[in-house]
Structures are given as C-alpha cells and as structure tokens.
mmCIF file of N, CA and C in Angstrom:
data_model
loop_
_atom_site.group_PDB
_atom_site.id
_atom_site.type_symbol
_atom_site.label_atom_id
_atom_site.label_comp_id
_atom_site.label_asym_id
_atom_site.label_seq_id
_atom_site.Cartn_x
_atom_site.Cartn_y
_atom_site.Cartn_z
ATOM 1 N N MET S 3 98.108 -341.774 -33.033
ATOM 2 C CA MET S 3 99.200 -341.904 -32.540
ATOM 3 C C MET S 3 99.973 -342.202 -33.297
ATOM 4 N N SER S 4 100.939 -342.088 -33.023
ATOM 5 C CA SER S 4 102.134 -341.319 -33.599
ATOM 6 C C SER S 4 103.539 -342.231 -32.263
ATOM 7 N N GLN S 5 103.977 -343.239 -33.071
ATOM 8 C CA GLN S 5 104.940 -344.029 -32.658
ATOM 9 C C GLN S 5 106.087 -344.237 -33.125
ATOM 10 N N ALA S 6 107.390 -344.431 -32.599
ATOM 11 C CA ALA S 6 108.827 -344.113 -32.410
ATOM 12 C C ALA S 6 108.503 -345.621 -32.916
ATOM 13 N N TYR S 7 108.577 -346.147 -33.243
ATOM 14 C CA TYR S 7 108.953 -347.363 -33.785
ATOM 15 C C TYR S 7 108.264 -347.673 -35.362
ATOM 16 N N THR S 8 108.499 -348.885 -36.157
ATOM 17 C CA THR S 8 107.541 -348.467 -37.085
ATOM 18 C C THR S 8 106.889 -350.140 -36.628
ATOM 19 N N LYS S 9 105.837 -350.944 -37.950
ATOM 20 C CA LYS S 9 105.639 -352.412 -37.689
ATOM 21 C C LYS S 9 106.761 -353.242 -37.573
ATOM 22 N N SER S 10 107.960 -352.731 -38.926
ATOM 23 C CA SER S 10 108.529 -353.691 -38.488
ATOM 24 C C SER S 10 109.638 -353.930 -37.750
ATOM 25 N N ASP S 11 110.047 -352.505 -37.066
ATOM 26 C CA ASP S 11 110.611 -352.616 -35.806
ATOM 27 C C ASP S 11 109.336 -353.452 -34.766
ATOM 28 N N LEU S 12 108.053 -353.197 -34.910
ATOM 29 C CA LEU S 12 107.521 -354.297 -32.956
ATOM 30 C C LEU S 12 108.003 -355.311 -34.082
ATOM 31 N N ARG S 13 107.829 -355.908 -34.846
ATOM 32 C CA ARG S 13 108.278 -357.070 -35.384
ATOM 33 C C ARG S 13 109.803 -357.469 -34.343
ATOM 34 N N SER S 14 110.766 -356.373 -35.044
ATOM 35 C CA SER S 14 111.716 -356.387 -34.367
ATOM 36 C C SER S 14 111.887 -356.703 -32.634
ATOM 37 N N ILE S 15 111.180 -355.784 -31.989
ATOM 38 C CA ILE S 15 111.560 -355.783 -30.361
ATOM 39 C C ILE S 15 110.122 -357.253 -30.398
ATOM 40 N N LEU S 16 109.195 -358.267 -30.634
ATOM 41 C CA LEU S 16 108.833 -358.391 -30.283
ATOM 42 C C LEU S 16 110.292 -359.887 -29.738
ATOM 43 N N ARG S 17 110.594 -360.406 -31.106
ATOM 44 C CA ARG S 17 111.577 -360.740 -31.130
ATOM 45 C C ARG S 17 112.546 -361.117 -30.561
ATOM 46 N N ALA S 18 112.900 -359.486 -30.158
ATOM 47 C CA ALA S 18 114.532 -359.386 -29.150
ATOM 48 C C ALA S 18 114.043 -359.490 -27.845
ATOM 49 N N CYS S 19 112.818 -359.572 -27.641
ATOM 50 C CA CYS S 19 112.073 -360.102 -26.204
ATOM 51 C C CYS S 19 111.855 -361.254 -26.514
ATOM 52 N N ASN S 20 111.843 -362.848 -26.973
ATOM 53 C CA ASN S 20 111.557 -363.752 -27.468
ATOM 54 C C ASN S 20 110.158 -364.221 -27.170
ATOM 55 N N ILE S 21 109.281 -363.280 -28.096
ATOM 56 C CA ILE S 21 107.907 -363.770 -28.453
ATOM 57 C C ILE S 21 107.744 -364.314 -29.729
ATOM 58 N N GLU S 22 107.236 -365.891 -29.769
ATOM 59 C CA GLU S 22 106.868 -365.847 -30.735
ATOM 60 C C GLU S 22 105.262 -365.713 -31.397
ATOM 61 N N ILE S 23 106.507 -364.714 -32.923
ATOM 62 C CA ILE S 23 105.042 -364.455 -33.611
ATOM 63 C C ILE S 23 104.473 -365.828 -34.243
ATOM 64 N N VAL S 24 103.386 -366.078 -34.207
ATOM 65 C CA VAL S 24 102.403 -367.110 -34.757
ATOM 66 C C VAL S 24 101.814 -366.351 -36.510
ATOM 67 N N SER S 25 101.666 -365.159 -36.011
ATOM 68 C CA SER S 25 100.408 -364.227 -37.337
ATOM 69 C C SER S 25 100.430 -362.955 -37.916
ATOM 70 N N GLU S 26 100.716 -362.525 -39.284
ATOM 71 C CA GLU S 26 100.091 -361.407 -38.671
ATOM 72 C C GLU S 26 98.965 -360.658 -39.622
ATOM 73 N N THR S 27 97.945 -359.658 -39.821
ATOM 74 C CA THR S 27 96.955 -359.300 -39.628
ATOM 75 C C THR S 27 97.380 -357.524 -39.851
ATOM 76 N N GLY S 28 97.659 -356.861 -41.034
ATOM 77 C CA GLY S 28 97.069 -355.786 -40.990
ATOM 78 C C GLY S 28 98.701 -354.922 -40.399
ATOM 79 N N THR S 29 98.160 -354.585 -38.783
ATOM 80 C CA THR S 29 99.153 -353.760 -37.881
ATOM 81 C C THR S 29 99.563 -354.101 -36.859
ATOM 82 N N ASP S 30 98.886 -355.675 -36.811
ATOM 83 C CA ASP S 30 98.640 -357.197 -35.561
ATOM 84 C C ASP S 30 99.503 -357.880 -35.536
ATOM 85 N N PHE S 31 99.548 -358.446 -34.486
ATOM 86 C CA PHE S 31 100.607 -359.900 -34.641
ATOM 87 C C PHE S 31 100.250 -360.433 -33.498
ATOM 88 N N LEU S 32 99.879 -361.707 -33.885
ATOM 89 C CA LEU S 32 99.343 -362.502 -32.873
ATOM 90 C C LEU S 32 100.642 -363.292 -32.731
ATOM 91 N N CYS S 33 100.141 -364.066 -31.292
ATOM 92 C CA CYS S 33 101.864 -364.670 -30.904
ATOM 93 C C CYS S 33 101.127 -365.381 -29.659
ATOM 94 N N LEU S 34 102.283 -365.858 -29.105
ATOM 95 C CA LEU S 34 102.319 -366.796 -28.071
ATOM 96 C C LEU S 34 102.833 -365.944 -26.773
ATOM 97 N N CYS S 35 102.442 -366.345 -25.889
ATOM 98 C CA CYS S 35 102.125 -365.431 -24.647
ATOM 99 C C CYS S 35 103.664 -365.794 -23.847
ATOM 100 N N PRO S 36 104.185 -364.632 -23.802
ATOM 101 C CA PRO S 36 105.218 -364.911 -22.850
ATOM 102 C C PRO S 36 104.951 -364.630 -21.459
ATOM 103 N N PHE S 37 103.971 -364.683 -20.788
ATOM 104 C CA PHE S 37 103.545 -364.290 -19.500
ATOM 105 C C PHE S 37 102.960 -365.608 -18.795
ATOM 106 N N HIS S 38 102.366 -366.525 -19.803
ATOM 107 C CA HIS S 38 101.868 -367.569 -19.541
ATOM 108 C C HIS S 38 102.088 -368.670 -20.314
ATOM 109 N N HIS S 39 103.457 -369.159 -21.196
ATOM 110 C CA HIS S 39 103.759 -369.623 -21.386
ATOM 111 C C HIS S 39 102.566 -371.051 -21.934
ATOM 112 N N ASN S 40 101.765 -370.654 -22.713
ATOM 113 C CA ASN S 40 100.731 -371.603 -23.153
ATOM 114 C C ASN S 40 101.273 -371.569 -24.788
ATOM 115 N N THR S 41 101.998 -373.083 -25.400
ATOM 116 C CA THR S 41 101.827 -373.070 -26.686
ATOM 117 C C THR S 41 100.641 -373.777 -27.248
ATOM 118 N N ASP S 42 99.780 -374.323 -26.824
ATOM 119 C CA ASP S 42 98.821 -374.645 -27.330
ATOM 120 C C ASP S 42 97.579 -373.467 -28.961
ATOM 121 N N SER S 43 97.291 -372.253 -27.201
ATOM 122 C CA SER S 43 97.006 -371.213 -28.542
ATOM 123 C C SER S 43 97.423 -369.976 -28.419
ATOM 124 N N PRO S 44 97.489 -369.487 -29.563
ATOM 125 C CA PRO S 44 98.014 -368.153 -29.406
ATOM 126 C C PRO S 44 97.717 -366.869 -28.745
ATOM 127 N N ALA S 45 96.986 -366.354 -27.565
ATOM 128 C CA ALA S 45 96.407 -365.996 -27.122
ATOM 129 C C ALA S 45 96.508 -364.074 -26.967
ATOM 130 N N PHE S 46 98.140 -363.846 -27.385
ATOM 131 C CA PHE S 46 98.634 -363.042 -27.199
ATOM 132 C C PHE S 46 98.784 -361.888 -28.627
ATOM 133 N N ALA S 47 98.258 -360.713 -28.446
ATOM 134 C CA ALA S 47 97.846 -359.737 -29.702
ATOM 135 C C ALA S 47 98.659 -358.644 -29.460
ATOM 136 N N ALA S 48 99.608 -357.852 -29.604
ATOM 137 C CA ALA S 48 100.446 -356.615 -30.104
ATOM 138 C C ALA S 48 100.337 -355.682 -31.487
ATOM 139 N N SER S 49 99.818 -355.334 -31.243
ATOM 140 C CA SER S 49 99.344 -354.096 -32.258
ATOM 141 C C SER S 49 99.727 -352.716 -32.445
ATOM 142 N N TYR S 50 100.649 -352.805 -34.140
ATOM 143 C CA TYR S 50 101.774 -351.776 -34.281
ATOM 144 C C TYR S 50 100.597 -349.931 -33.586
ATOM 145 N N SER S 51 99.557 -350.312 -34.408
ATOM 146 C CA SER S 51 98.774 -349.008 -34.883
ATOM 147 C C SER S 51 97.820 -348.257 -33.695
ATOM 148 N N LYS S 52 98.387 -348.832 -32.884
ATOM 149 C CA LYS S 52 97.446 -349.032 -31.692
ATOM 150 C C LYS S 52 98.689 -348.817 -30.001
ATOM 151 N N GLY S 53 100.065 -349.695 -30.609
ATOM 152 C CA GLY S 53 101.052 -349.184 -29.774
ATOM 153 C C GLY S 53 101.089 -350.194 -28.754
ATOM 154 N N LEU S 54 99.380 -351.152 -28.604
ATOM 155 C CA LEU S 54 99.636 -351.984 -27.169
ATOM 156 C C LEU S 54 99.428 -353.684 -27.649
ATOM 157 N N TYR S 55 99.513 -353.813 -26.271
ATOM 158 C CA TYR S 55 99.576 -355.337 -26.504
ATOM 159 C C TYR S 55 98.641 -355.953 -24.722
ATOM 160 N N VAL S 56 97.912 -357.322 -25.578
ATOM 161 C CA VAL S 56 96.826 -357.900 -24.363
ATOM 162 C C VAL S 56 97.058 -359.429 -25.026
ATOM 163 N N CYS S 57 97.034 -360.304 -24.237
ATOM 164 C CA CYS S 57 96.426 -361.373 -23.931
ATOM 165 C C CYS S 57 94.780 -361.534 -22.666
ATOM 166 N N TYR S 58 94.323 -362.713 -24.571
ATOM 167 C CA TYR S 58 93.202 -363.118 -24.157
ATOM 168 C C TYR S 58 92.940 -363.767 -23.767
ATOM 169 N N ASN S 59 93.810 -364.188 -22.876
ATOM 170 C CA ASN S 59 93.523 -365.416 -21.765
ATOM 171 C C ASN S 59 92.742 -365.111 -20.525
ATOM 172 N N GLN S 60 91.864 -366.006 -20.215
ATOM 173 C CA GLN S 60 91.629 -365.152 -19.014
ATOM 174 C C GLN S 60 92.148 -365.594 -17.798
ATOM 175 N N ASN S 61 92.547 -366.612 -17.577
ATOM 176 C CA ASN S 61 93.936 -366.201 -16.772
ATOM 177 C C ASN S 61 95.491 -365.748 -16.714
ATOM 178 N N CYS S 62 95.513 -364.924 -17.371
ATOM 179 C CA CYS S 62 96.435 -364.048 -17.646
ATOM 180 C C CYS S 62 96.641 -362.358 -17.657
ATOM 181 N N ASP S 63 95.375 -361.883 -18.615
ATOM 182 C CA ASP S 63 94.982 -361.376 -18.829
ATOM 183 C C ASP S 63 96.131 -359.749 -18.769
ATOM 184 N N ALA S 64 97.105 -360.064 -18.913
ATOM 185 C CA ALA S 64 97.959 -359.233 -19.636
ATOM 186 C C ALA S 64 97.874 -358.191 -20.192
ATOM 187 N N SER S 65 98.603 -356.604 -20.141
ATOM 188 C CA SER S 65 97.839 -355.754 -21.474
ATOM 189 C C SER S 65 98.706 -354.392 -20.840
ATOM 190 N N GLY S 66 98.855 -353.648 -22.288
ATOM 191 C CA GLY S 66 99.578 -352.409 -21.921
ATOM 192 C C GLY S 66 99.881 -352.126 -22.814
ATOM 193 N N THR S 67 100.585 -350.955 -23.040
ATOM 194 C CA THR S 67 101.669 -350.427 -24.236
ATOM 195 C C THR S 67 103.078 -351.169 -24.460
ATOM 196 N N ILE S 68 103.673 -350.772 -25.653
ATOM 197 C CA ILE S 68 104.719 -351.267 -25.892
ATOM 198 C C ILE S 68 105.863 -351.159 -24.847
ATOM 199 N N LEU S 69 105.816 -350.159 -24.592
ATOM 200 C CA LEU S 69 107.227 -349.546 -23.501
ATOM 201 C C LEU S 69 106.872 -350.516 -22.238
ATOM 202 N N ASP S 70 105.780 -350.614 -22.121
ATOM 203 C CA ASP S 70 105.195 -351.508 -20.148
ATOM 204 C C ASP S 70 106.014 -352.801 -20.808
ATOM 205 N N LEU S 71 105.787 -353.360 -21.986
ATOM 206 C CA LEU S 71 106.024 -354.858 -22.262
ATOM 207 C C LEU S 71 107.477 -355.089 -22.137
ATOM 208 N N VAL S 72 107.554 -353.987 -22.563
ATOM 209 C CA VAL S 72 109.813 -354.501 -23.254
ATOM 210 C C VAL S 72 110.054 -354.223 -21.331
ATOM 211 N N ILE S 73 109.437 -353.244 -20.461
ATOM 212 C CA ILE S 73 109.793 -353.416 -19.381
ATOM 213 C C ILE S 73 109.277 -354.091 -18.113
ATOM 214 N N ARG S 74 108.714 -354.616 -18.486
ATOM 215 C CA ARG S 74 108.270 -355.707 -17.527
ATOM 216 C C ARG S 74 108.919 -357.185 -18.001
ATOM 217 N N LEU S 75 109.084 -357.328 -19.393
ATOM 218 C CA LEU S 75 110.203 -358.809 -19.720
ATOM 219 C C LEU S 75 111.478 -358.092 -19.491
ATOM 220 N N THR S 76 112.047 -357.668 -20.249
ATOM 221 C CA THR S 76 113.099 -357.216 -19.530
ATOM 222 C C THR S 76 113.598 -356.271 -18.223
ATOM 223 N N GLY S 77 112.839 -356.570 -16.740
ATOM 224 C CA GLY S 77 113.303 -355.262 -16.086
ATOM 225 C C GLY S 77 113.597 -354.057 -15.953
ATOM 226 N N ARG S 78 113.912 -353.871 -17.603
ATOM 227 C CA ARG S 78 115.028 -352.621 -17.024
ATOM 228 C C ARG S 78 113.826 -351.573 -17.055
ATOM 229 N N ASN S 79 113.956 -350.165 -16.558
ATOM 230 C CA ASN S 79 112.974 -348.917 -16.171
ATOM 231 C C ASN S 79 113.571 -347.864 -17.673
ATOM 232 N N ASN S 80 112.164 -346.924 -17.831
ATOM 233 C CA ASN S 80 111.371 -346.082 -18.328
ATOM 234 C C ASN S 80 112.935 -346.181 -19.674
ATOM 235 N N PHE S 81 114.068 -345.449 -19.446
ATOM 236 C CA PHE S 81 115.171 -345.199 -20.396
ATOM 237 C C PHE S 81 115.462 -346.192 -20.636
ATOM 238 N N GLU S 82 116.087 -347.224 -20.719
ATOM 239 C CA GLU S 82 116.764 -348.516 -20.819
ATOM 240 C C GLU S 82 115.838 -349.153 -21.874
ATOM 241 N N ALA S 83 114.703 -349.286 -21.370
ATOM 242 C CA ALA S 83 113.467 -349.989 -22.216
ATOM 243 C C ALA S 83 113.032 -348.837 -23.604
ATOM 244 N N MET S 84 113.481 -347.692 -23.210
ATOM 245 C CA MET S 84 113.347 -347.071 -24.507
ATOM 246 C C MET S 84 114.393 -347.281 -25.151
ATOM 247 N N ARG S 85 115.582 -347.417 -24.477
ATOM 248 C CA ARG S 85 117.356 -347.771 -25.568
ATOM 249 C C ARG S 85 116.626 -349.193 -26.654
ATOM 250 N N PHE S 86 115.989 -350.198 -25.454
ATOM 251 C CA PHE S 86 116.168 -351.297 -26.002
ATOM 252 C C PHE S 86 115.298 -350.946 -27.495
ATOM 253 N N ILE S 87 113.981 -350.243 -26.996
ATOM 254 C CA ILE S 87 113.692 -350.337 -28.270
ATOM 255 C C ILE S 87 114.545 -349.672 -29.435
ATOM 256 N N SER S 88 115.114 -348.858 -29.172
ATOM 257 C CA SER S 88 116.558 -348.372 -30.481
ATOM 258 C C SER S 88 117.220 -349.577 -31.536
ATOM 259 N N ALA S 89 117.814 -349.881 -30.243
ATOM 260 C CA ALA S 89 118.488 -351.352 -30.442
ATOM 261 C C ALA S 89 117.910 -352.321 -31.089
ATOM 262 N N SER S 90 116.420 -352.227 -31.119
ATOM 263 C CA SER S 90 116.181 -353.301 -32.116
ATOM 264 C C SER S 90 115.702 -353.280 -32.825
ATOM 265 N N LYS S 91 115.348 -351.970 -33.070
ATOM 266 C CA LYS S 91 115.032 -351.777 -34.776
ATOM 267 C C LYS S 91 116.191 -351.787 -35.817
ATOM 268 N N LEU S 92 115.633 -352.710 -36.532
ATOM 269 C CA LEU S 92 116.469 -353.185 -38.316
ATOM 270 C C LEU S 92 116.928 -351.803 -38.630
ATOM 271 N N SER S 93 118.071 -352.013 -39.693
ATOM 272 C CA SER S 93 118.271 -351.231 -40.831
ATOM 273 C C SER S 93 117.163 -350.717 -42.025
ATOM 274 N N ALA S 94 117.171 -350.516 -42.623
ATOM 275 C CA ALA S 94 116.271 -350.432 -43.877
ATOM 276 C C ALA S 94 116.730 -351.394 -44.274
ATOM 277 N N GLU S 95 118.093 -351.818 -45.556
ATOM 278 C CA GLU S 95 118.073 -352.759 -45.511
ATOM 279 C C GLU S 95 118.535 -354.194 -44.964
ATOM 280 N N GLU S 96 118.414 -354.203 -43.588
ATOM 281 C CA GLU S 96 118.486 -355.318 -42.866
ATOM 282 C C GLU S 96 117.082 -356.190 -42.764
ATOM 283 N N MET S 97 115.703 -354.933 -42.299
ATOM 284 C CA MET S 97 114.915 -355.079 -42.421
ATOM 285 C C MET S 97 114.186 -356.074 -44.157
ATOM 286 N N LEU S 98 114.686 -354.934 -45.123
ATOM 287 C CA LEU S 98 114.354 -356.016 -46.357
ATOM 288 C C LEU S 98 114.779 -357.481 -46.678
ATOM 289 N N GLU S 99 116.004 -357.435 -45.819
ATOM 290 C CA GLU S 99 116.171 -358.724 -46.334
ATOM 291 C C GLU S 99 115.869 -359.945 -45.303
ATOM 292 N N GLU S 100 115.353 -358.880 -44.354
ATOM 293 C CA GLU S 100 114.303 -360.349 -43.634
ATOM 294 C C GLU S 100 113.768 -360.517 -44.133
ATOM 295 N N GLU S 101 112.793 -359.779 -44.271
ATOM 296 C CA GLU S 101 111.413 -359.442 -45.178
ATOM 297 C C GLU S 101 112.322 -360.606 -46.711
ATOM 298 N N LEU S 102 112.740 -360.486 -46.856
ATOM 299 C CA LEU S 102 113.140 -361.503 -48.470
ATOM 300 C C LEU S 102 112.560 -362.780 -47.988
ATOM 301 N N ARG S 103 113.647 -363.307 -47.423
ATOM 302 C CA ARG S 103 113.769 -364.250 -46.307
ATOM 303 C C ARG S 103 112.663 -365.404 -45.697
ATOM 304 N N GLU S 104 111.611 -363.640 -45.307
ATOM 305 C CA GLU S 104 110.249 -365.111 -45.157
ATOM 306 C C GLU S 104 109.489 -365.077 -46.173
ATOM 307 N N LEU S 105 109.527 -364.407 -46.985
ATOM 308 C CA LEU S 105 108.241 -364.595 -48.185
ATOM 309 C C LEU S 105 108.904 -365.790 -48.818
ATOM 310 N N LEU S 106 110.458 -365.996 -48.887
ATOM 311 C CA LEU S 106 111.127 -367.301 -49.450
ATOM 312 C C LEU S 106 110.871 -368.910 -48.545
ATOM 313 N N ASP S 107 111.229 -368.682 -47.134
ATOM 314 C CA ASP S 107 110.660 -369.465 -46.212
ATOM 315 C C ASP S 107 109.548 -369.703 -46.530
ATOM 316 N N ASP S 108 108.361 -369.103 -47.111
ATOM 317 C CA ASP S 108 106.829 -369.628 -47.275
ATOM 318 C C ASP S 108 106.198 -370.278 -48.267
ATOM 319 N N LYS S 109 107.269 -370.124 -48.997
ATOM 320 C CA LYS S 109 106.975 -370.857 -50.526
ATOM 321 C C LYS S 109 107.630 -372.626 -49.544
#
C-alpha cells in the first residue's frame, strides 16, 4: 500500500492528534486510545505499513484508516484532514533532531 506519509510522519500525526505513543515495534505504534481514555492499558495500535488503526478494547472497537482517524478526532472533512496530515509532517531536519532527542531521552 502506498502511503502519503512516512513512519516518522505517522508519529507526528499521532502526536498532533494528542495520542500518547507508548511503544513502537517495526512499523506499528502502540498507544493509549483517544476514544476511551483508559490509561491503564494501551490497546490502540496504528500501523504505518497497513495505513490503519484499531483499538483492541472490547468496549471501544474503534478502527479505520489513518485519514479516518484524523477526521474522527478533529472533525475535519476529507480535504481538511489531508491538509492536517500534510501540516503534521516534519521536515527531514526536524525529524532527525526529534529522533536524536528521543535517543538521548532513552539513555
């Protein structure tokens, strides 16, 4: 599947939507679900390789494309959501600076 964003862009999109990322594995992000706000258990997964998100909490069951996620969380229409995704992207330099800060924070 061809994406209009990179994995680092997806990280930025999730953060711009105020979704707390708990961990990353390969091309997937495990997060706290923005729909049921359970801080005890991260059940929300966003996948860059699939371009999808899903919540595994049986009482939530939110799922869809990353574009659907932005529309649902921000109330934007398709066009506005695509502009939001574009605006959420980091420049290559900002992305490298952010990844460096994350590496230093982990130490």
